[in-house]
Amino acid sequence: MTHTFLLEPGRWLLEGNWLERNGSPVQVKGKTLVAWTREDWFTMVTKLVFPGTQRNEITFQYRGHLDVGERQYTFVLQHSDLGRVEGEGWIAPESILQRYWVLGDKQRRSGFETLTRVDASCYYLSSAVMAGHYLTSAMEARLERQA
């Protein structure tokens, strides 16, 4: 399978569930825009909203590097809740995996994401944020590519 998310420019809609420690799941919706500025540099911007709740929106602004023909990449991220973040990702045959860590964070927050390819226009996302060894939030969602 060839990946379309991240490896190709595109617009994606996200819909799913957000969970926080000691809280009930809430609906999450969002949009992601992926662009390639040069052959091996990408940018990705995501905005998440939580309809019907008081939860503030979350924004992510990525800049990453993936050499042509490689399966591993690195990125920096400005996260509206976490601040400055660095991370790495792997392109696997059926999924894209990312892990990241917050820079200069006393709480030692980090996270991971797995995007599993369903077909060329659909992925399932599973992600979590941790503080030290404990999960603090998680998200499960479906991403669909927009024409």
N, CA and C atoms as an extended XYZ file, in Angstrom:
441
Properties=species:S:1:pos:R:3:atomname:S:1:resname:S:1:resid:I:1 pbc="F F F"
N         0.827       -1.187        0.000 N   MET     1
C         0.000        0.000        0.000 CA  MET     1
C         0.872        1.252        0.000 C   MET     1
N         0.425        2.246       -0.689 N   THR     2
C         1.093        3.536       -0.696 CA  THR     2
C         0.305        4.492        0.190 C   THR     2
N         1.027        5.222        1.024 N   HIS     3
C         0.356        6.176        1.915 CA  HIS     3
C         0.024        7.467        1.179 C   HIS     3
N        -1.138        8.010        1.482 N   THR     4
C        -1.538        9.305        0.955 CA  THR     4
C        -1.465       10.367        2.050 C   THR     4
N        -1.747        9.988        3.308 N   PHE     5
C        -1.628       10.949        4.398 CA  PHE     5
C        -0.150       11.228        4.633 C   PHE     5
N         0.182       12.465        4.858 N   LEU     6
C         1.522       12.966        5.123 CA  LEU     6
C         2.431       12.927        3.898 C   LEU     6
N         2.451       11.848        3.148 N   LEU     7
C         3.373       11.736        2.030 CA  LEU     7
C         2.919       12.480        0.785 C   LEU     7
N         1.677       12.911        0.768 N   GLU     8
C         1.149       13.698       -0.342 CA  GLU     8
C         0.471       14.943        0.230 C   GLU     8
N         0.537       16.066       -0.493 N   PRO     9
C        -0.211       17.242       -0.036 CA  PRO     9
C        -1.707       16.923       -0.008 C   PRO     9
N        -2.414       17.491        0.938 N   GLY    10
C        -3.856       17.245        0.978 CA  GLY    10
C        -4.541       17.868        2.175 C   GLY    10
N        -5.868       17.841        2.108 N   ARG    11
C        -6.734       18.326        3.188 CA  ARG    11
C        -7.495       17.131        3.740 C   ARG    11
N        -7.579       17.066        5.059 N   TRP    12
C        -8.211       15.936        5.735 CA  TRP    12
C        -9.181       16.440        6.789 C   TRP    12
N       -10.313       15.764        6.932 N   LEU    13
C       -11.263       16.031        8.017 CA  LEU    13
C       -11.133       14.922        9.050 C   LEU    13
N       -11.229       15.303       10.309 N   LEU    14
C       -11.074       14.364       11.415 CA  LEU    14
C       -12.344       14.385       12.249 C   LEU    14
N       -12.790       13.211       12.683 N   GLU    15
C       -13.929       13.119       13.595 CA  GLU    15
C       -13.755       11.887       14.466 C   GLU    15
N       -13.960       12.083       15.780 N   GLY    16
C       -13.795       10.951       16.681 CA  GLY    16
C       -14.091       11.317       18.117 C   GLY    16
N       -13.320       10.710       19.031 N   ASN    17
C       -13.520       10.871       20.473 CA  ASN    17
C       -12.229       11.286       21.157 C   ASN    17
N       -12.379       12.160       22.148 N   TRP    18
C       -11.267       12.638       22.963 CA  TRP    18
C       -11.528       12.181       24.391 C   TRP    18
N       -10.504       11.642       25.032 N   LEU    19
C       -10.634       11.187       26.414 CA  LEU    19
C        -9.575       11.849       27.268 C   LEU    19
N        -9.945       12.254       28.471 N   GLU    20
C        -8.987       12.779       29.434 CA  GLU    20
C        -9.118       11.972       30.708 C   GLU    20
N        -8.011       11.886       31.440 N   ARG    21
C        -7.999       11.131       32.695 CA  ARG    21
C        -9.173       11.582       33.574 C   ARG    21
N        -9.925       10.633       34.083 N   ASN    22
C       -11.070       10.877       34.968 CA  ASN    22
C       -12.209       11.640       34.301 C   ASN    22
N       -12.269       11.622       32.973 N   GLY    23
C       -13.354       12.306       32.277 CA  GLY    23
C       -14.066       11.375       31.319 C   GLY    23
N       -15.223       11.770       30.899 N   SER    24
C       -15.978       10.998       29.909 CA  SER    24
C       -15.502       11.366       28.509 C   SER    24
N       -15.626       10.455       27.559 N   PRO    25
C       -15.252       10.779       26.176 CA  PRO    25
C       -16.107       11.931       25.647 C   PRO    25
N       -15.478       12.815       24.860 N   VAL    26
C       -16.189       13.911       24.209 CA  VAL    26
C       -15.892       13.868       22.717 C   VAL    26
N       -16.806       14.409       21.955 N   GLN    27
C       -16.639       14.444       20.507 CA  GLN    27
C       -15.520       15.422       20.141 C   GLN    27
N       -14.713       15.038       19.155 N   VAL    28
C       -13.676       15.919       18.626 CA  VAL    28
C       -13.818       15.957       17.109 C   VAL    28
N       -13.658       17.149       16.543 N   LYS    29
C       -13.660       17.322       15.099 CA  LYS    29
C       -12.462       18.179       14.743 C   LYS    29
N       -11.973       18.006       13.527 N   GLY    30
C       -10.828       18.806       13.149 CA  GLY    30
C       -10.538       18.770       11.671 C   GLY    30
N        -9.544       19.571       11.306 N   LYS    31
C        -9.061       19.647        9.933 CA  LYS    31
C        -7.551       19.616        9.958 C   LYS    31
N        -6.981       18.961        8.950 N   THR    32
C        -5.528       18.903        8.788 CA  THR    32
C        -5.180       19.270        7.362 C   THR    32
N        -4.160       20.088        7.219 N   LEU    33
C        -3.636       20.467        5.915 CA  LEU    33
C        -2.176       20.036        5.860 C   LEU    33
N        -1.817       19.249        4.841 N   VAL    34
C        -0.445       18.799        4.634 CA  VAL    34
C         0.076       19.448        3.356 C   VAL    34
N         1.276       20.017        3.436 N   ALA    35
C         1.906       20.630        2.266 CA  ALA    35
C         3.388       20.266        2.243 C   ALA    35
N         3.935       20.191        1.057 N   TRP    36
C         5.363       19.944        0.864 CA  TRP    36
C         5.967       21.198        0.252 C   TRP    36
N         6.935       21.796        0.957 N   THR    37
C         7.538       23.031        0.480 CA  THR    37
C         8.729       22.770       -0.428 C   THR    37
N         9.411       21.697       -0.205 N   ARG    38
C        10.499       21.246       -1.060 CA  ARG    38
C        10.399       19.737       -1.122 C   ARG    38
N        11.273       19.128       -1.853 N   GLU    39
C        11.193       17.682       -2.052 CA  GLU    39
C        11.186       16.885       -0.751 C   GLU    39
N        11.909       17.342        0.269 N   ASP    40
C        12.037       16.544        1.483 CA  ASP    40
C        11.579       17.249        2.763 C   ASP    40
N        10.875       18.393        2.650 N   TRP    41
C        10.352       19.114        3.812 CA  TRP    41
C         8.838       19.224        3.726 C   TRP    41
N         8.161       18.951        4.828 N   PHE    42
C         6.708       19.085        4.836 CA  PHE    42
C         6.270       20.000        5.969 C   PHE    42
N         5.084       20.560        5.812 N   THR    43
C         4.412       21.276        6.893 CA  THR    43
C         3.036       20.645        7.056 C   THR    43
N         2.575       20.635        8.277 N   MET    44
C         1.252       20.098        8.553 CA  MET    44
C         0.631       20.962        9.650 C   MET    44
N        -0.598       21.373        9.441 N   VAL    45
C        -1.322       22.190       10.413 CA  VAL    45
C        -2.630       21.479       10.725 C   VAL    45
N        -2.922       21.330       12.004 N   THR    46
C        -4.159       20.683       12.445 CA  THR    46
C        -4.844       21.561       13.476 C   THR    46
N        -6.167       21.618       13.396 N   LYS    47
C        -6.979       22.318       14.401 CA  LYS    47
C        -8.062       21.358       14.867 C   LYS    47
N        -8.148       21.171       16.178 N   LEU    48
C        -9.166       20.314       16.782 CA  LEU    48
C       -10.145       21.179       17.565 C   LEU    48
N       -11.433       20.877       17.434 N   VAL    49
C       -12.473       21.558       18.214 CA  VAL    49
C       -13.310       20.498       18.919 C   VAL    49
N       -13.966       20.922       19.984 N   PHE    50
C       -14.735       20.016       20.839 CA  PHE    50
C       -16.160       20.541       20.944 C   PHE    50
N       -17.018       20.215       19.973 N   PRO    51
C       -18.380       20.759       19.935 CA  PRO    51
C       -19.164       20.449       21.215 C   PRO    51
N       -19.896       21.451       21.687 N   GLY    52
C       -20.760       21.251       22.849 CA  GLY    52
C       -20.044       21.198       24.176 C   GLY    52
N       -18.756       21.563       24.204 N   THR    53
C       -18.005       21.559       25.470 CA  THR    53
C       -17.335       22.908       25.666 C   THR    53
N       -16.779       23.098       26.847 N   GLN    54
C       -16.029       24.310       27.165 CA  GLN    54
C       -14.539       24.155       26.857 C   GLN    54
N       -14.152       22.975       26.380 N   ARG    55
C       -12.738       22.695       26.086 CA  ARG    55
C       -12.240       23.616       24.984 C   ARG    55
N       -11.083       24.252       25.198 N   ASN    56
C       -10.479       25.103       24.179 CA  ASN    56
C        -9.994       24.269       23.001 C   ASN    56
N        -9.989       24.881       21.828 N   GLU    57
C        -9.467       24.194       20.651 CA  GLU    57
C        -7.974       23.944       20.832 C   GLU    57
N        -7.470       22.971       20.086 N   ILE    58
C        -6.040       22.641       20.101 CA  ILE    58
C        -5.517       22.805       18.684 C   ILE    58
N        -4.365       23.475       18.553 N   THR    59
C        -3.742       23.620       17.240 CA  THR    59
C        -2.350       22.995       17.265 C   THR    59
N        -1.968       22.446       16.118 N   PHE    60
C        -0.668       21.822       15.921 CA  PHE    60
C        -0.059       22.418       14.650 C   PHE    60
N         1.195       22.842       14.718 N   GLN    61
C         1.902       23.339       13.539 CA  GLN    61
C         3.224       22.588       13.427 C   GLN    61
N         3.283       21.671       12.455 N   TYR    62
C         4.451       20.817       12.252 CA  TYR    62
C         5.342       21.358       11.131 C   TYR    62
N         6.624       21.091       11.263 N   ARG    63
C         7.574       21.221       10.163 CA  ARG    63
C         8.470       19.996       10.261 C   ARG    63
N         8.515       19.212        9.180 N   GLY    64
C         9.256       17.965        9.241 CA  GLY    64
C        10.127       17.727        8.036 C   GLY    64
N        11.022       16.766        8.195 N   HIS    65
C        11.981       16.410        7.145 CA  HIS    65
C        11.941       14.902        6.908 C   HIS    65
N        11.729       14.528        5.655 N   LEU    66
C        11.725       13.120        5.244 CA  LEU    66
C        12.516       13.019        3.953 C   LEU    66
N        13.658       12.354        4.013 N   ASP    67
C        14.455       12.159        2.808 CA  ASP    67
C        13.729       11.248        1.839 C   ASP    67
N        13.860       11.536        0.555 N   VAL    68
C        13.229       10.729       -0.494 CA  VAL    68
C        13.683        9.276       -0.357 C   VAL    68
N        12.712        8.362       -0.384 N   GLY    69
C        13.023        6.937       -0.300 CA  GLY    69
C        13.240        6.403        1.106 C   GLY    69
N        13.206        7.267        2.099 N   GLU    70
C        13.411        6.838        3.485 CA  GLU    70
C        12.080        6.531        4.155 C   GLU    70
N        12.140        5.845        5.283 N   ARG    71
C        10.936        5.492        6.028 CA  ARG    71
C        10.893        6.154        7.404 C   ARG    71
N        11.911        6.919        7.743 N   GLN    72
C        11.945        7.600        9.033 CA  GLN    72
C        12.061        9.093        8.801 C   GLN    72
N        11.398        9.879        9.664 N   TYR    73
C        11.437       11.331        9.542 CA  TYR    73
C        11.506       11.968       10.919 C   TYR    73
N        11.869       13.242       10.944 N   THR    74
C        11.921       14.016       12.171 CA  THR    74
C        11.040       15.253       11.987 C   THR    74
N        10.585       15.806       13.102 N   PHE    75
C         9.759       17.012       13.016 CA  PHE    75
C         9.880       17.856       14.272 C   PHE    75
N         9.539       19.125       14.128 N   VAL    76
C         9.338       20.033       15.252 CA  VAL    76
C         7.878       20.450       15.178 C   VAL    76
N         7.330       20.790       16.314 N   LEU    77
C         5.902       21.062       16.404 CA  LEU    77
C         5.668       22.170       17.414 C   LEU    77
N         4.807       23.109       17.063 N   GLN    78
C         4.298       24.075       18.030 CA  GLN    78
C         2.883       23.624       18.367 C   GLN    78
N         2.664       23.236       19.607 N   HIS    79
C         1.400       22.678       20.080 CA  HIS    79
C         0.766       23.696       21.023 C   HIS    79
N        -0.497       24.038       20.806 N   SER    80
C        -1.126       25.087       21.609 CA  SER    80
C        -1.242       24.742       23.093 C   SER    80
N        -1.304       23.478       23.452 N   ASP    81
C        -1.362       23.083       24.866 CA  ASP    81
C         0.016       22.743       25.437 C   ASP    81
N         0.862       22.108       24.638 N   LEU    82
C         2.135       21.584       25.137 CA  LEU    82
C         3.319       22.518       24.915 C   LEU    82
N         3.238       23.406       23.930 N   GLY    83
C         4.364       24.284       23.635 CA  GLY    83
C         5.266       23.695       22.556 C   GLY    83
N         6.578       23.883       22.718 N   ARG    84
C         7.549       23.399       21.726 CA  ARG    84
C         7.786       21.908       21.892 C   ARG    84
N         7.710       21.201       20.764 N   VAL    85
C         7.780       19.741       20.768 CA  VAL    85
C         8.726       19.282       19.659 C   VAL    85
N         9.453       18.205       19.900 N   GLU    86
C        10.235       17.531       18.867 CA  GLU    86
C         9.748       16.104       18.767 C   GLU    86
N         9.946       15.488       17.592 N   GLY    87
C         9.509       14.108       17.449 CA  GLY    87
C        10.124       13.412       16.264 C   GLY    87
N         9.756       12.154       16.147 N   GLU    88
C        10.201       11.328       15.034 CA  GLU    88
C         9.040       10.472       14.567 C   GLU    88
N         9.108       10.042       13.330 N   GLY    89
C         8.070        9.184       12.797 CA  GLY    89
C         8.648        8.084       11.933 C   GLY    89
N         7.889        7.023       11.785 N   TRP    90
C         8.248        5.894       10.925 CA  TRP    90
C         7.104        5.657        9.959 C   TRP    90
N         7.445        5.390        8.733 N   ILE    91
C         6.471        5.028        7.711 CA  ILE    91
C         6.521        3.500        7.587 C   ILE    91
N         5.514        2.832        8.085 N   ALA    92
C         5.428        1.373        8.008 CA  ALA    92
C         4.527        1.005        6.824 C   ALA    92
N         4.522       -0.245        6.414 N   PRO    93
C         3.712       -0.622        5.251 CA  PRO    93
C         2.222       -0.305        5.397 C   PRO    93
N         1.639       -0.474        6.572 N   GLU    94
C         0.199       -0.266        6.770 CA  GLU    94
C        -0.132        0.933        7.645 C   GLU    94
N         0.888        1.571        8.246 N   SER    95
C         0.605        2.664        9.179 CA  SER    95
C         1.749        3.675        9.219 C   SER    95
N         1.458        4.812        9.837 N   ILE    96
C         2.442        5.850       10.112 CA  ILE    96
C         2.465        6.018       11.623 C   ILE    96
N         3.648        5.916       12.226 N   LEU    97
C         3.782        6.009       13.679 CA  LEU    97
C         4.634        7.214       14.031 C   LEU    97
N         4.220        7.949       15.076 N   GLN    98
C         4.970        9.103       15.549 CA  GLN    98
C         5.094        9.048       17.056 C   GLN    98
N         6.224        9.525       17.541 N   ARG    99
C         6.403        9.766       18.963 CA  ARG    99
C         7.002       11.134       19.114 C   ARG    99
N         6.679       11.794       20.219 N   TYR   100
C         7.185       13.151       20.427 CA  TYR   100
C         7.374       13.415       21.906 C   TYR   100
N         8.130       14.473       22.196 N   TRP   101
C         8.413       14.858       23.565 CA  TRP   101
C         8.424       16.376       23.641 C   TRP   101
N         7.955       16.901       24.769 N   VAL   102
C         7.868       18.341       24.988 CA  VAL   102
C         9.224       18.829       25.482 C   VAL   102
N         9.723       19.888       24.862 N   LEU   103
C        11.037       20.433       25.217 CA  LEU   103
C        10.966       21.252       26.501 C   LEU   103
N        11.921       21.024       27.403 N   GLY   104
C        12.023       21.800       28.636 CA  GLY   104
C        10.822       21.673       29.555 C   GLY   104
N        10.199       20.518       29.585 N   ASP   105
C         8.957       20.327       30.326 CA  ASP   105
C         9.209       19.620       31.654 C   ASP   105
N         8.867       20.259       32.753 N   LYS   106
C         9.064       19.660       34.077 CA  LYS   106
C         8.150       18.459       34.312 C   LYS   106
N         7.020       18.401       33.594 N   GLN   107
C         6.087       17.282       33.753 CA  GLN   107
C         6.507       16.070       32.916 C   GLN   107
N         7.556       16.208       32.105 N   ARG   108
C         8.073       15.143       31.218 CA  ARG   108
C         6.965       14.596       30.317 C   ARG   108
N         6.232       15.513       29.685 N   ARG   109
C         5.145       15.083       28.808 CA  ARG   109
C         5.687       14.609       27.461 C   ARG   109
N         5.025       13.593       26.950 N   SER   110
C         5.379       13.024       25.654 CA  SER   110
C         4.112       12.401       25.077 C   SER   110
N         4.214       11.915       23.853 N   GLY   111
C         3.039       11.308       23.250 CA  GLY   111
C         3.382       10.445       22.064 C   GLY   111
N         2.361        9.805       21.533 N   PHE   112
C         2.535        8.960       20.354 CA  PHE   112
C         1.247        8.967       19.549 C   PHE   112
N         1.384        8.663       18.268 N   GLU   113
C         0.241        8.568       17.362 CA  GLU   113
C         0.465        7.406       16.416 C   GLU   113
N        -0.609        6.729       16.080 N   THR   114
C        -0.588        5.711       15.042 CA  THR   114
C        -1.718        6.015       14.076 C   THR   114
N        -1.367        6.158       12.807 N   LEU   115
C        -2.350        6.371       11.746 CA  LEU   115
C        -2.353        5.113       10.892 C   LEU   115
N        -3.447        4.386       10.928 N   THR   116
C        -3.568        3.132       10.187 CA  THR   116
C        -4.355        3.375        8.910 C   THR   116
N        -3.778        2.977        7.787 N   ARG   117
C        -4.405        3.204        6.486 CA  ARG   117
C        -5.556        2.226        6.264 C   ARG   117
N        -6.739        2.758        5.974 N   VAL   118
C        -7.897        1.942        5.617 CA  VAL   118
C        -7.949        1.823        4.091 C   VAL   118
N        -7.842        2.983        3.433 N   ASP   119
C        -7.725        3.036        1.973 CA  ASP   119
C        -7.096        4.380        1.624 C   ASP   119
N        -7.015        4.716        0.350 N   ALA   120
C        -6.307        5.921       -0.083 CA  ALA   120
C        -6.898        7.212        0.481 C   ALA   120
N        -8.160        7.184        0.882 N   SER   121
C        -8.780        8.416        1.375 CA  SER   121
C        -9.236        8.325        2.829 C   SER   121
N        -8.800        7.305        3.562 N   CYS   122
C        -9.251        7.133        4.942 CA  CYS   122
C        -8.171        6.495        5.818 C   CYS   122
N        -7.980        7.077        7.000 N   TYR   123
C        -7.064        6.538        8.014 CA  TYR   123
C        -7.778        6.537        9.358 C   TYR   123
N        -7.377        5.611       10.232 N   TYR   124
C        -7.800        5.640       11.632 CA  TYR   124
C        -6.628        6.147       12.456 C   TYR   124
N        -6.915        7.065       13.379 N   LEU   125
C        -5.904        7.662       14.238 CA  LEU   125
C        -6.135        7.225       15.671 C   LEU   125
N        -5.072        6.831       16.327 N   SER   126
C        -5.087        6.553       17.756 CA  SER   126
C        -3.887        7.280       18.341 C   SER   126
N        -4.124        8.113       19.370 N   SER   127
C        -3.024        8.886       19.936 CA  SER   127
C        -3.206        9.044       21.439 C   SER   127
N        -2.115        9.393       22.097 N   ALA   128
C        -2.168        9.624       23.546 CA  ALA   128
C        -1.059       10.571       23.953 C   ALA   128
N        -1.324       11.305       25.043 N   VAL   129
C        -0.320       12.159       25.676 CA  VAL   129
C        -0.085       11.598       27.071 C   VAL   129
N         1.191       11.603       27.483 N   MET   130
C         1.563       11.095       28.803 CA  MET   130
C         2.313       12.167       29.572 C   MET   130
N         2.183       12.141       30.889 N   ALA   131
C         3.007       12.945       31.791 CA  ALA   131
C         3.768       11.943       32.638 C   ALA   131
N         5.073       11.877       32.428 N   GLY   132
C         5.855       10.824       33.072 CA  GLY   132
C         5.416        9.480       32.523 C   GLY   132
N         4.957        8.599       33.398 N   HIS   133
C         4.535        7.254       32.988 CA  HIS   133
C         3.017        7.111       32.881 C   HIS   133
N         2.263        8.211       33.039 N   TYR   134
C         0.814        8.113       33.095 CA  TYR   134
C         0.140        8.767       31.899 C   TYR   134
N        -0.874        8.108       31.368 N   LEU   135
C        -1.676        8.685       30.300 CA  LEU   135
C        -2.479        9.864       30.853 C   LEU   135
N        -2.505       10.966       30.104 N   THR   136
C        -3.302       12.114       30.523 CA  THR   136
C        -4.467       12.365       29.567 C   THR   136
N        -4.279       12.018       28.286 N   SER   137
C        -5.368       12.151       27.320 CA  SER   137
C        -5.135       11.192       26.168 C   SER   137
N        -6.213       10.903       25.455 N   ALA   138
C        -6.130       10.009       24.298 CA  ALA   138
C        -7.181       10.446       23.276 C   ALA   138
N        -6.933       10.062       22.036 N   MET   139
C        -7.891       10.374       20.981 CA  MET   139
C        -7.959        9.192       20.031 C   MET   139
N        -9.175        8.904       19.594 N   GLU   140
C        -9.411        7.935       18.526 CA  GLU   140
C       -10.273        8.653       17.498 C   GLU   140
N        -9.868        8.560       16.240 N   ALA   141
C       -10.592        9.330       15.228 CA  ALA   141
C       -10.412        8.718       13.846 C   ALA   141
N       -11.270        9.137       12.958 N   ARG   142
C       -11.214        8.748       11.554 CA  ARG   142
C       -10.851        9.993       10.756 C   ARG   142
N        -9.866        9.877        9.867 N   LEU   143
C        -9.475       10.971        8.982 CA  LEU   143
C        -9.912       10.628        7.571 C   LEU   143
N       -10.565       11.568        6.920 N   GLU   144
C       -11.001       11.362        5.535 CA  GLU   144
C       -10.474       12.481        4.668 C   GLU   144
N        -9.886       12.087        3.544 N   ARG   145
C        -9.307       13.049        2.622 CA  ARG   145
C       -10.412       13.808        1.889 C   ARG   145
N       -10.205       15.123        1.755 N   GLN   146
C       -11.148       15.978        1.036 CA  GLN   146
C       -10.678       16.201       -0.379 C   GLN   146
N       -11.607       16.261       -1.293 N   ALA   147
C       -11.266       16.442       -2.714 CA  ALA   147
C       -10.793       17.861       -2.972 C   ALA   147
